[in-house]
């Protein structure tokens, strides 16, 4: 079997590794001219770590990252709300956060060790699905024939557009997130969240020296912030936090020497099944991007990769195997999407009038809800 993976991101590289390990011939095309990802952090929870373990990368990502097993919540004044332990997983740490660059390096290294070629600066120009084969014209002038095209081409997937039209383009949630890498105070040994009306600041340890901060706030549709003003906007939005709270201290310390700030709108994709039309389909963010509130986007893309490889190397027809893949994946990613959006909507509905009730609700319900989610996701993908 010969598979074209479109997109050399987290899911695409994961799929290339998993398929190559099962004897599938794989090509990867990546539109960027070379490997580049934002230098911010990413948290990979236990289920994502299990997927990385099956790609042979667990030790490498653990040694590059920071493991932790809880989240602590505070209000915007710095008053403690609740401690939320992660459900332990018997095999892997509950969470491992690391630099995106390190995660990507590990995936690229493993891909190249399998002698899978990543064709940078290359996209799909057109494809012709002939039923049992797909003829693909690539932007580098080559024409190739594949048994399957698996597109992990991200939230703005051109493949999804080609297959299903603009109806399933990304939907903006009304909120965006600023991220920045910072020195880690010694007491940031798990996620720490400060929930103020209209703004959430979170801190996640990345290494002995570093952590990253994320700030979620609202922005009208169509907002595109000028990167030259990121620091000014971030500082202004963080006035909602008390001066002596960690976000207040970070705000007041932002200056010329600060690391680069990244801003991303939060959008999601609600693509019902099927994700495949014939022998061409979308996976990862291209099929089910969601709000980052459960730290599950990369984990879901990696699970897609591993499960696709498991199912594709079965005995039935390719069509039956693809159907099984989709049936196996859909309920799990839908659960993550619904939950992620529900958390975003709930936290951003907190205002001055309801905040006391909201914090009381978090205190009462968050630990049990979080454990229940962890247990569901710790079940096999
Ligand atoms: C603010 C924010 C914070 C997040 N934090 C977390 C977190 O802590 N934990 C977590 O698990 N997830 C997190 N995520 C989500 C996570 O980054 C994504 O879910 C994950 O990267 C999806 O992987 P993917 O391979 O599907 O897509 P991507 O990683 O986006 O990769 C897509 C690739 O396809 C390439 N491409 C696009 N079009 C083409 C084309 N036409 N031809 C060839 N190549 C193409 C792109 O250049 C890119 O390399 C976060 C997301 C955001 C926005």
CSV table of C-alpha atoms and ligand atoms in Angstrom, one decimal:
chain,number,residue,atom,x,y,z
A,1,UNK,CA,0.0,0.0,0.0
A,2,UNK,CA,1.2,3.5,-0.8
A,3,UNK,CA,-0.2,6.5,1.1
A,4,UNK,CA,0.2,10.3,0.6
A,5,UNK,CA,0.1,12.2,3.8
A,6,UNK,CA,-0.7,15.9,3.2
A,7,UNK,CA,0.7,18.1,6.0
A,8,UNK,CA,3.9,17.6,8.0
A,9,UNK,CA,2.4,18.8,11.3
A,10,UNK,CA,1.8,16.8,14.4
A,11,UNK,CA,-0.8,14.4,13.0
A,12,UNK,CA,0.7,14.0,9.5
A,13,UNK,CA,4.2,13.1,10.9
A,14,UNK,CA,2.5,10.8,13.4
A,15,UNK,CA,0.7,9.0,10.6
A,16,UNK,CA,3.8,8.8,8.5
A,17,UNK,CA,5.6,7.0,11.4
A,18,UNK,CA,2.8,4.7,12.3
A,19,UNK,CA,2.1,3.7,8.7
A,20,UNK,CA,5.8,3.2,7.9
A,21,UNK,CA,6.1,1.0,11.0
A,22,UNK,CA,3.4,-1.3,9.5
A,23,UNK,CA,5.2,-1.6,6.1
A,24,UNK,CA,3.2,1.1,4.3
A,25,UNK,CA,5.1,3.2,1.7
A,26,UNK,CA,4.5,6.8,2.7
A,27,UNK,CA,5.2,10.2,1.1
A,28,UNK,CA,4.6,13.4,3.1
A,29,UNK,CA,4.1,16.8,1.4
A,30,UNK,CA,4.3,20.0,3.6
A,31,UNK,CA,3.6,23.4,2.1
A,32,UNK,CA,6.1,25.2,4.3
A,33,UNK,CA,9.5,25.6,2.8
A,34,UNK,CA,11.1,24.1,5.9
A,35,UNK,CA,10.3,22.9,9.3
A,36,UNK,CA,9.0,25.8,11.4
A,37,UNK,CA,6.5,26.0,14.3
A,38,UNK,CA,5.7,28.6,16.8
A,39,UNK,CA,8.2,28.5,19.7
A,40,UNK,CA,5.5,28.2,22.3
A,41,UNK,CA,4.6,25.2,24.4
A,42,UNK,CA,2.1,22.4,24.1
A,43,UNK,CA,0.7,20.1,26.8
A,44,UNK,CA,0.3,16.5,25.8
A,45,UNK,CA,-2.0,14.6,28.2
A,46,UNK,CA,-1.8,10.8,29.0
A,47,UNK,CA,-3.7,9.6,25.9
A,48,UNK,CA,-1.5,11.7,23.6
A,49,UNK,CA,1.6,10.2,25.4
A,50,UNK,CA,0.3,6.7,24.8
A,51,UNK,CA,0.0,7.5,21.1
A,52,UNK,CA,3.6,8.9,21.2
A,53,UNK,CA,4.7,5.7,23.0
A,54,UNK,CA,3.3,3.6,20.2
A,55,UNK,CA,5.4,5.7,17.8
A,56,UNK,CA,8.5,5.0,19.9
A,57,UNK,CA,8.8,8.6,21.1
A,58,UNK,CA,7.7,8.5,24.7
A,59,UNK,CA,11.2,8.7,26.3
A,60,UNK,CA,12.3,11.5,24.0
A,61,UNK,CA,9.3,13.7,24.6
A,62,UNK,CA,9.4,13.0,28.4
A,63,UNK,CA,13.0,14.0,28.6
A,64,UNK,CA,12.3,17.2,26.6
A,65,UNK,CA,9.3,18.1,28.8
A,66,UNK,CA,7.9,18.7,32.2
A,67,UNK,CA,5.5,16.2,33.8
A,68,UNK,CA,2.7,17.1,36.1
A,69,UNK,CA,-0.6,15.9,37.5
A,70,UNK,CA,-2.8,18.8,38.5
A,71,UNK,CA,-4.3,22.2,37.8
A,72,UNK,CA,-4.9,24.9,40.4
A,73,UNK,CA,-7.6,27.6,39.8
A,74,UNK,CA,-7.5,31.1,41.3
A,75,UNK,CA,-9.8,34.1,40.6
A,76,UNK,CA,-8.6,37.4,39.1
A,77,UNK,CA,-7.7,38.8,42.5
A,78,UNK,CA,-5.4,35.8,43.2
A,79,UNK,CA,-7.8,34.1,45.6
A,80,UNK,CA,-7.5,30.3,45.5
A,81,UNK,CA,-10.6,28.5,44.1
A,82,UNK,CA,-9.9,24.8,43.7
A,83,UNK,CA,-7.2,22.1,43.2
A,84,UNK,CA,-8.0,19.7,40.4
A,85,UNK,CA,-5.8,16.5,40.3
A,86,UNK,CA,-5.6,14.6,37.0
A,87,UNK,CA,-6.7,11.0,37.1
A,88,UNK,CA,-3.5,8.9,37.2
A,89,UNK,CA,-2.8,6.7,34.2
A,90,UNK,CA,-1.1,3.4,35.0
A,91,UNK,CA,1.4,3.6,32.0
A,92,UNK,CA,2.3,7.2,31.4
A,93,UNK,CA,2.4,10.5,33.2
A,94,UNK,CA,-0.9,12.4,33.4
A,95,UNK,CA,0.6,15.3,31.4
A,96,UNK,CA,3.8,16.3,29.7
A,97,UNK,CA,4.2,19.8,28.4
A,98,UNK,CA,7.1,20.7,26.1
A,99,UNK,CA,8.2,23.2,23.5
A,100,UNK,CA,6.4,22.7,20.2
A,101,UNK,CA,9.8,22.8,18.6
A,102,UNK,CA,11.0,19.8,20.6
A,103,UNK,CA,7.9,17.9,19.8
A,104,UNK,CA,8.3,18.6,16.1
A,105,UNK,CA,11.9,17.7,16.2
A,106,UNK,CA,11.1,14.3,17.7
A,107,UNK,CA,8.5,13.6,15.1
A,108,UNK,CA,10.7,14.7,12.2
A,109,UNK,CA,13.6,12.6,13.5
A,110,UNK,CA,11.4,9.5,13.8
A,111,UNK,CA,9.9,10.1,10.3
A,112,UNK,CA,13.3,10.5,8.7
A,113,UNK,CA,14.7,7.4,10.6
A,114,UNK,CA,12.0,5.4,8.8
A,115,UNK,CA,13.3,6.8,5.5
A,116,UNK,CA,10.0,8.6,4.8
A,117,UNK,CA,10.7,11.6,2.7
A,118,UNK,CA,9.1,14.9,3.7
A,119,UNK,CA,8.7,17.0,0.6
A,120,UNK,CA,8.9,20.6,1.9
A,121,UNK,CA,7.5,23.5,-0.1
A,122,UNK,CA,5.1,21.1,-1.8
A,123,UNK,CA,1.3,20.9,-1.9
A,124,UNK,CA,-1.4,18.9,-3.8
A,125,UNK,CA,-2.3,20.7,-7.0
A,126,UNK,CA,-5.1,18.3,-8.0
A,127,UNK,CA,-6.2,14.8,-7.5
A,128,UNK,CA,-8.3,12.3,-9.4
A,129,UNK,CA,-9.8,9.6,-7.3
A,130,UNK,CA,-10.2,6.6,-9.7
A,131,UNK,CA,-11.9,4.4,-7.1
A,132,UNK,CA,-9.1,2.0,-6.2
A,133,UNK,CA,-6.3,4.5,-6.7
A,134,UNK,CA,-5.8,8.3,-6.5
A,135,UNK,CA,-3.7,10.1,-9.2
A,136,UNK,CA,-2.2,13.2,-7.6
A,137,UNK,CA,-0.5,16.2,-9.2
A,138,UNK,CA,1.9,17.9,-6.9
A,139,UNK,CA,3.1,21.5,-6.9
A,140,UNK,CA,6.7,20.4,-7.6
A,141,UNK,CA,5.6,19.1,-11.0
A,142,UNK,CA,5.5,15.4,-10.1
A,143,UNK,CA,2.5,13.2,-10.7
A,144,UNK,CA,2.1,10.2,-8.4
A,145,UNK,CA,-0.4,7.4,-7.8
A,146,UNK,CA,-1.5,6.4,-4.3
A,147,UNK,CA,-3.8,3.9,-2.7
A,148,UNK,CA,-4.9,6.6,-0.2
A,149,UNK,CA,-4.5,10.3,0.5
A,150,UNK,CA,-4.7,11.2,4.2
A,151,UNK,CA,-4.8,14.9,4.6
A,152,UNK,CA,-3.7,16.3,8.0
A,153,UNK,CA,-3.5,19.8,6.5
A,154,UNK,CA,-4.7,21.7,9.5
A,155,UNK,CA,-7.7,23.8,10.5
A,156,UNK,CA,-7.8,25.7,7.2
A,157,UNK,CA,-7.5,22.4,5.2
A,158,UNK,CA,-7.6,22.9,1.5
A,159,UNK,CA,-8.4,19.2,1.2
A,160,UNK,CA,-11.5,19.6,3.3
A,161,UNK,CA,-12.6,22.5,1.1
A,162,UNK,CA,-12.1,20.4,-2.0
A,163,UNK,CA,-14.0,17.4,-0.7
A,164,UNK,CA,-16.8,19.1,1.2
A,165,UNK,CA,-17.0,22.7,0.1
A,166,UNK,CA,-16.9,25.9,2.2
A,167,UNK,CA,-19.8,24.8,4.4
A,168,UNK,CA,-17.3,23.2,6.8
A,169,UNK,CA,-14.8,26.1,7.0
A,170,UNK,CA,-13.5,27.0,10.4
A,171,UNK,CA,-16.0,28.7,12.7
A,172,UNK,CA,-14.6,31.5,14.9
A,173,UNK,CA,-15.7,31.2,18.5
A,174,UNK,CA,-15.4,34.9,19.4
A,175,UNK,CA,-12.3,34.4,21.5
A,176,UNK,CA,-8.6,34.4,20.9
A,177,UNK,CA,-5.5,33.4,22.9
A,178,UNK,CA,-2.2,35.2,23.4
A,179,UNK,CA,0.8,32.9,24.3
A,180,UNK,CA,4.3,33.7,25.5
A,181,UNK,CA,7.2,31.7,26.9
A,182,UNK,CA,8.5,32.9,30.3
A,183,UNK,CA,10.9,32.0,33.0
A,184,UNK,CA,9.3,29.4,35.4
A,185,UNK,CA,8.8,30.4,39.0
A,186,UNK,CA,9.7,27.4,41.2
A,187,UNK,CA,6.1,26.9,42.4
A,188,UNK,CA,4.7,26.5,38.9
A,189,UNK,CA,4.8,22.7,38.9
A,190,UNK,CA,1.4,22.1,37.3
A,191,UNK,CA,-1.1,24.2,35.4
A,192,UNK,CA,-2.2,27.3,37.2
A,193,UNK,CA,-5.2,29.2,36.0
A,194,UNK,CA,-6.5,32.7,37.0
A,195,UNK,CA,-10.1,33.1,36.0
A,196,UNK,CA,-11.2,36.8,35.9
A,197,UNK,CA,-14.4,38.1,34.4
A,198,UNK,CA,-13.8,38.1,30.6
A,199,UNK,CA,-10.2,36.9,30.8
A,200,UNK,CA,-8.4,33.7,31.7
A,201,UNK,CA,-4.7,33.6,32.3
A,202,UNK,CA,-3.0,30.2,32.5
A,203,UNK,CA,0.5,29.1,33.2
A,204,UNK,CA,2.0,25.7,32.2
A,205,UNK,CA,5.5,24.4,33.2
A,206,UNK,CA,7.6,23.5,30.2
A,207,UNK,CA,11.0,22.7,31.6
A,208,UNK,CA,13.2,23.4,34.6
A,209,UNK,CA,13.6,26.9,33.4
A,210,UNK,CA,10.5,27.8,31.4
A,211,UNK,CA,6.8,27.9,31.4
A,212,UNK,CA,4.3,29.3,29.0
A,213,UNK,CA,1.4,31.7,29.6
A,214,UNK,CA,-1.9,31.7,27.7
A,215,UNK,CA,-4.4,34.5,28.0
A,216,UNK,CA,-7.9,33.9,26.6
A,217,UNK,CA,-10.1,37.0,25.9
A,218,UNK,CA,-12.9,38.0,23.5
A,219,UNK,CA,-12.4,39.6,20.1
A,220,UNK,CA,-15.0,40.5,17.5
A,221,UNK,CA,-15.0,38.3,14.3
A,222,UNK,CA,-12.5,39.4,11.8
A,223,UNK,CA,-10.1,40.8,14.3
A,224,UNK,CA,-6.5,40.6,13.2
A,225,UNK,CA,-4.1,42.2,15.8
A,226,UNK,CA,-1.0,43.9,14.5
A,227,UNK,CA,2.0,41.8,15.9
A,228,UNK,CA,3.8,45.1,16.6
A,229,UNK,CA,1.0,45.8,19.2
A,230,UNK,CA,0.8,42.4,20.8
A,231,UNK,CA,2.6,43.4,23.9
A,232,UNK,CA,0.6,46.5,24.4
A,233,UNK,CA,-2.7,44.7,23.9
A,234,UNK,CA,-1.6,41.8,26.2
A,235,UNK,CA,-0.7,44.2,28.9
A,236,UNK,CA,-4.0,46.1,28.6
A,237,UNK,CA,-6.0,42.9,28.7
A,238,UNK,CA,-4.1,41.7,31.8
A,239,UNK,CA,-5.2,44.8,33.8
A,240,UNK,CA,-8.1,42.5,34.9
A,241,UNK,CA,-5.7,40.7,37.2
A,242,UNK,CA,-4.6,42.0,40.6
A,243,UNK,CA,-1.1,43.5,40.8
A,244,UNK,CA,0.2,41.0,43.2
A,245,UNK,CA,-1.2,37.9,41.4
A,246,UNK,CA,1.1,36.0,39.0
A,247,UNK,CA,-0.6,37.4,35.9
A,248,UNK,CA,-0.3,40.9,37.4
A,249,UNK,CA,3.4,40.5,38.0
A,250,UNK,CA,3.9,39.1,34.4
A,251,UNK,CA,2.0,42.0,33.0
A,252,UNK,CA,4.1,44.5,34.8
A,253,UNK,CA,7.3,42.7,33.8
A,254,UNK,CA,6.5,42.7,30.0
A,255,UNK,CA,9.0,44.8,28.2
A,256,UNK,CA,11.6,45.1,25.5
A,257,UNK,CA,13.4,41.9,26.6
A,258,UNK,CA,10.3,39.7,26.6
A,259,UNK,CA,10.0,36.7,24.4
A,260,UNK,CA,7.9,36.7,21.2
A,261,UNK,CA,4.1,36.8,21.8
A,262,UNK,CA,1.8,34.7,19.6
A,263,UNK,CA,-1.9,35.4,19.1
A,264,UNK,CA,-4.3,32.8,17.7
A,265,UNK,CA,-8.0,33.1,17.1
A,266,UNK,CA,-9.9,30.1,18.6
A,267,UNK,CA,-11.9,28.4,15.9
A,268,UNK,CA,-13.4,25.0,15.5
A,269,UNK,CA,-14.4,22.5,12.8
A,270,UNK,CA,-17.6,20.6,13.0
A,271,UNK,CA,-17.4,18.1,10.1
A,272,UNK,CA,-19.8,15.2,10.5
A,273,UNK,CA,-18.9,11.8,9.1
A,274,UNK,CA,-17.8,10.9,6.5
A,275,UNK,CA,-14.3,12.4,6.7
A,276,UNK,CA,-13.4,10.4,3.6
A,277,UNK,CA,-14.7,10.7,0.1
A,278,UNK,CA,-13.6,7.6,-1.6
A,279,UNK,CA,-9.8,7.2,-1.1
A,280,UNK,CA,-9.2,10.9,0.0
A,281,UNK,CA,-10.0,12.1,3.5
A,282,UNK,CA,-9.2,14.6,6.3
A,283,UNK,CA,-7.9,13.9,9.8
A,284,UNK,CA,-6.5,15.8,12.8
A,285,UNK,CA,-7.4,19.5,13.0
A,286,UNK,CA,-8.6,19.4,9.3
A,287,UNK,CA,-11.5,17.2,10.5
A,288,UNK,CA,-12.1,18.2,14.1
A,289,UNK,CA,-10.1,21.2,15.3
A,290,UNK,CA,-11.4,22.4,18.7
A,291,UNK,CA,-10.8,25.0,21.4
A,292,UNK,CA,-7.6,24.3,23.2
A,293,UNK,CA,-9.4,24.0,26.6
A,294,UNK,CA,-8.8,20.3,27.1
A,295,UNK,CA,-5.2,20.3,25.7
A,296,UNK,CA,-6.4,17.6,23.3
A,297,UNK,CA,-5.9,18.8,19.8
A,298,UNK,CA,-2.5,17.2,19.3
A,299,UNK,CA,-3.5,14.1,21.2
A,300,UNK,CA,-6.5,13.7,19.0
A,301,UNK,CA,-4.4,14.1,15.8
A,302,UNK,CA,-1.8,11.6,17.1
A,303,UNK,CA,-4.6,9.1,18.0
A,304,UNK,CA,-6.0,9.5,14.5
A,305,UNK,CA,-2.6,8.7,13.1
A,306,UNK,CA,-2.1,5.6,15.2
A,307,UNK,CA,-5.7,4.3,14.8
A,308,UNK,CA,-5.6,4.9,11.0
A,309,UNK,CA,-2.4,2.8,10.7
A,310,UNK,CA,-3.9,0.0,12.9
A,311,UNK,CA,-7.1,-0.1,10.9
A,312,UNK,CA,-5.5,0.3,7.4
A,313,UNK,CA,-3.4,-2.8,7.9
A,314,UNK,CA,-6.4,-5.0,8.5
A,315,UNK,CA,-7.7,-7.7,6.1
A,316,UNK,CA,-11.0,-6.2,4.8
A,317,UNK,CA,-11.4,-3.9,1.8
A,318,UNK,CA,-9.9,-0.4,2.1
A,319,UNK,CA,-13.4,1.1,2.2
A,320,UNK,CA,-14.4,-1.1,5.1
A,321,UNK,CA,-11.2,-0.3,7.0
A,322,UNK,CA,-11.8,3.4,6.5
A,323,UNK,CA,-15.3,3.1,7.7
A,324,UNK,CA,-14.1,1.3,10.8
A,325,UNK,CA,-11.5,4.0,11.4
A,326,UNK,CA,-14.1,6.8,11.2
A,327,UNK,CA,-16.6,5.0,13.4
A,328,UNK,CA,-13.9,4.4,16.0
A,329,UNK,CA,-12.7,8.0,16.0
A,330,UNK,CA,-15.8,10.1,15.7
A,331,UNK,CA,-17.4,9.6,19.2
A,332,UNK,CA,-14.2,10.4,20.9
A,333,UNK,CA,-13.3,13.5,19.0
A,334,UNK,CA,-16.9,14.8,19.3
A,335,UNK,CA,-16.7,14.4,23.0
A,336,UNK,CA,-13.5,16.4,23.2
A,337,UNK,CA,-14.8,19.1,20.9
A,338,UNK,CA,-18.1,19.5,22.8
A,339,UNK,CA,-16.3,19.5,26.2
A,340,UNK,CA,-13.6,22.0,25.0
A,341,UNK,CA,-16.2,24.4,23.7
A,342,UNK,CA,-18.4,24.0,26.8
A,343,UNK,CA,-15.4,25.0,29.0
A,344,UNK,CA,-14.6,28.0,26.8
A,345,UNK,CA,-18.2,29.2,26.8
A,346,UNK,CA,-18.6,28.7,30.6
A,347,UNK,CA,-15.4,30.5,31.5
A,348,UNK,CA,-16.0,33.4,29.1
A,349,UNK,CA,-19.6,33.8,30.4
A,350,UNK,CA,-18.2,34.8,33.9
A,351,UNK,CA,-18.9,38.5,34.6
A,352,UNK,CA,-19.0,40.7,37.7
A,353,UNK,CA,-22.6,39.7,38.5
A,354,UNK,CA,-22.2,36.0,38.4
A,355,UNK,CA,-18.5,35.4,39.3
A,356,UNK,CA,-19.1,34.3,42.9
A,357,UNK,CA,-21.6,31.6,41.9
A,358,UNK,CA,-19.3,30.6,39.0
A,359,UNK,CA,-16.3,30.1,41.3
A,360,UNK,CA,-18.5,28.2,43.8
A,361,UNK,CA,-19.6,26.0,40.9
A,362,UNK,CA,-16.0,25.4,39.9
A,363,UNK,CA,-15.1,24.5,43.5
A,364,UNK,CA,-17.9,22.0,43.7
A,365,UNK,CA,-17.9,20.3,40.3
A,366,UNK,CA,-14.5,20.7,38.6
A,367,UNK,CA,-12.5,18.0,40.3
A,368,UNK,CA,-15.1,15.3,39.7
A,369,UNK,CA,-15.8,16.5,36.1
A,370,UNK,CA,-12.1,16.5,35.3
A,371,UNK,CA,-11.5,13.1,36.7
A,372,UNK,CA,-14.4,11.7,34.7
A,373,UNK,CA,-13.0,13.2,31.5
A,374,UNK,CA,-9.5,11.9,32.2
A,375,UNK,CA,-10.9,8.4,32.8
A,376,UNK,CA,-12.8,8.4,29.5
A,377,UNK,CA,-9.7,9.6,27.6
A,378,UNK,CA,-7.4,7.2,29.4
A,379,UNK,CA,-9.5,4.3,27.9
A,380,UNK,CA,-8.0,3.0,24.7
A,381,UNK,CA,-8.5,5.2,21.6
B,1,LIG,C1,-3.8,28.5,21.1
B,1,LIG,C2,-3.7,27.0,20.9
B,1,LIG,C3,-3.2,26.2,21.9
B,1,LIG,C4,-3.1,24.8,21.8
B,1,LIG,N1,-2.6,24.0,22.8
B,1,LIG,C5,-2.6,22.7,22.7
B,1,LIG,C6,-2.2,21.9,23.7
B,1,LIG,O1,-1.7,22.3,24.8
B,1,LIG,N2,-2.3,20.5,23.6
B,1,LIG,C7,-2.8,20.0,22.4
B,1,LIG,O2,-2.8,18.7,22.3
B,1,LIG,N3,-3.2,20.7,21.4
B,1,LIG,C8,-3.1,22.1,21.5
B,1,LIG,N4,-3.5,22.8,20.4
B,1,LIG,C9,-4.0,22.2,19.2
B,1,LIG,C10,-2.9,21.5,18.4
B,1,LIG,O3,-1.9,22.4,18.1
B,1,LIG,C11,-3.5,21.0,17.1
B,1,LIG,O4,-4.7,20.3,17.4
B,1,LIG,C12,-2.6,20.1,16.4
B,1,LIG,O5,-1.4,20.8,15.9
B,1,LIG,C13,-3.3,19.4,15.2
B,1,LIG,O6,-2.3,18.7,14.4
B,1,LIG,P1,-2.5,18.6,12.8
B,1,LIG,O7,-1.4,17.8,12.3
B,1,LIG,O8,-3.9,18.1,12.6
B,1,LIG,O9,-2.5,20.0,12.2
B,1,LIG,P2,-1.2,21.1,12.2
B,1,LIG,O10,-0.3,20.8,13.4
B,1,LIG,O11,-1.8,22.4,12.1
B,1,LIG,O12,-0.5,20.7,10.9
B,1,LIG,C14,-1.0,21.0,9.6
B,1,LIG,C15,0.2,21.0,8.7
B,1,LIG,O13,-0.3,21.0,7.3
B,1,LIG,C16,0.4,21.9,6.6
B,1,LIG,N5,-0.4,22.3,5.4
B,1,LIG,C17,-1.5,23.1,5.4
B,1,LIG,N6,-2.0,23.1,4.1
B,1,LIG,C18,-1.2,22.3,3.4
B,1,LIG,C19,-1.2,22.0,2.0
B,1,LIG,N7,-2.1,22.4,1.1
B,1,LIG,N8,-0.2,21.1,1.5
B,1,LIG,C20,0.7,20.6,2.4
B,1,LIG,N9,0.8,21.0,3.7
B,1,LIG,C21,-0.2,21.8,4.2
B,1,LIG,C22,0.7,23.1,7.5
B,1,LIG,O14,1.8,23.9,7.1
B,1,LIG,C23,1.0,22.3,8.8
B,1,LIG,O15,2.4,22.0,8.9
B,1,LIG,C24,-3.6,24.2,20.6
B,1,LIG,C25,-4.1,25.0,19.5
B,1,LIG,C26,-4.1,26.4,19.7
B,1,LIG,C27,-4.7,27.2,18.6
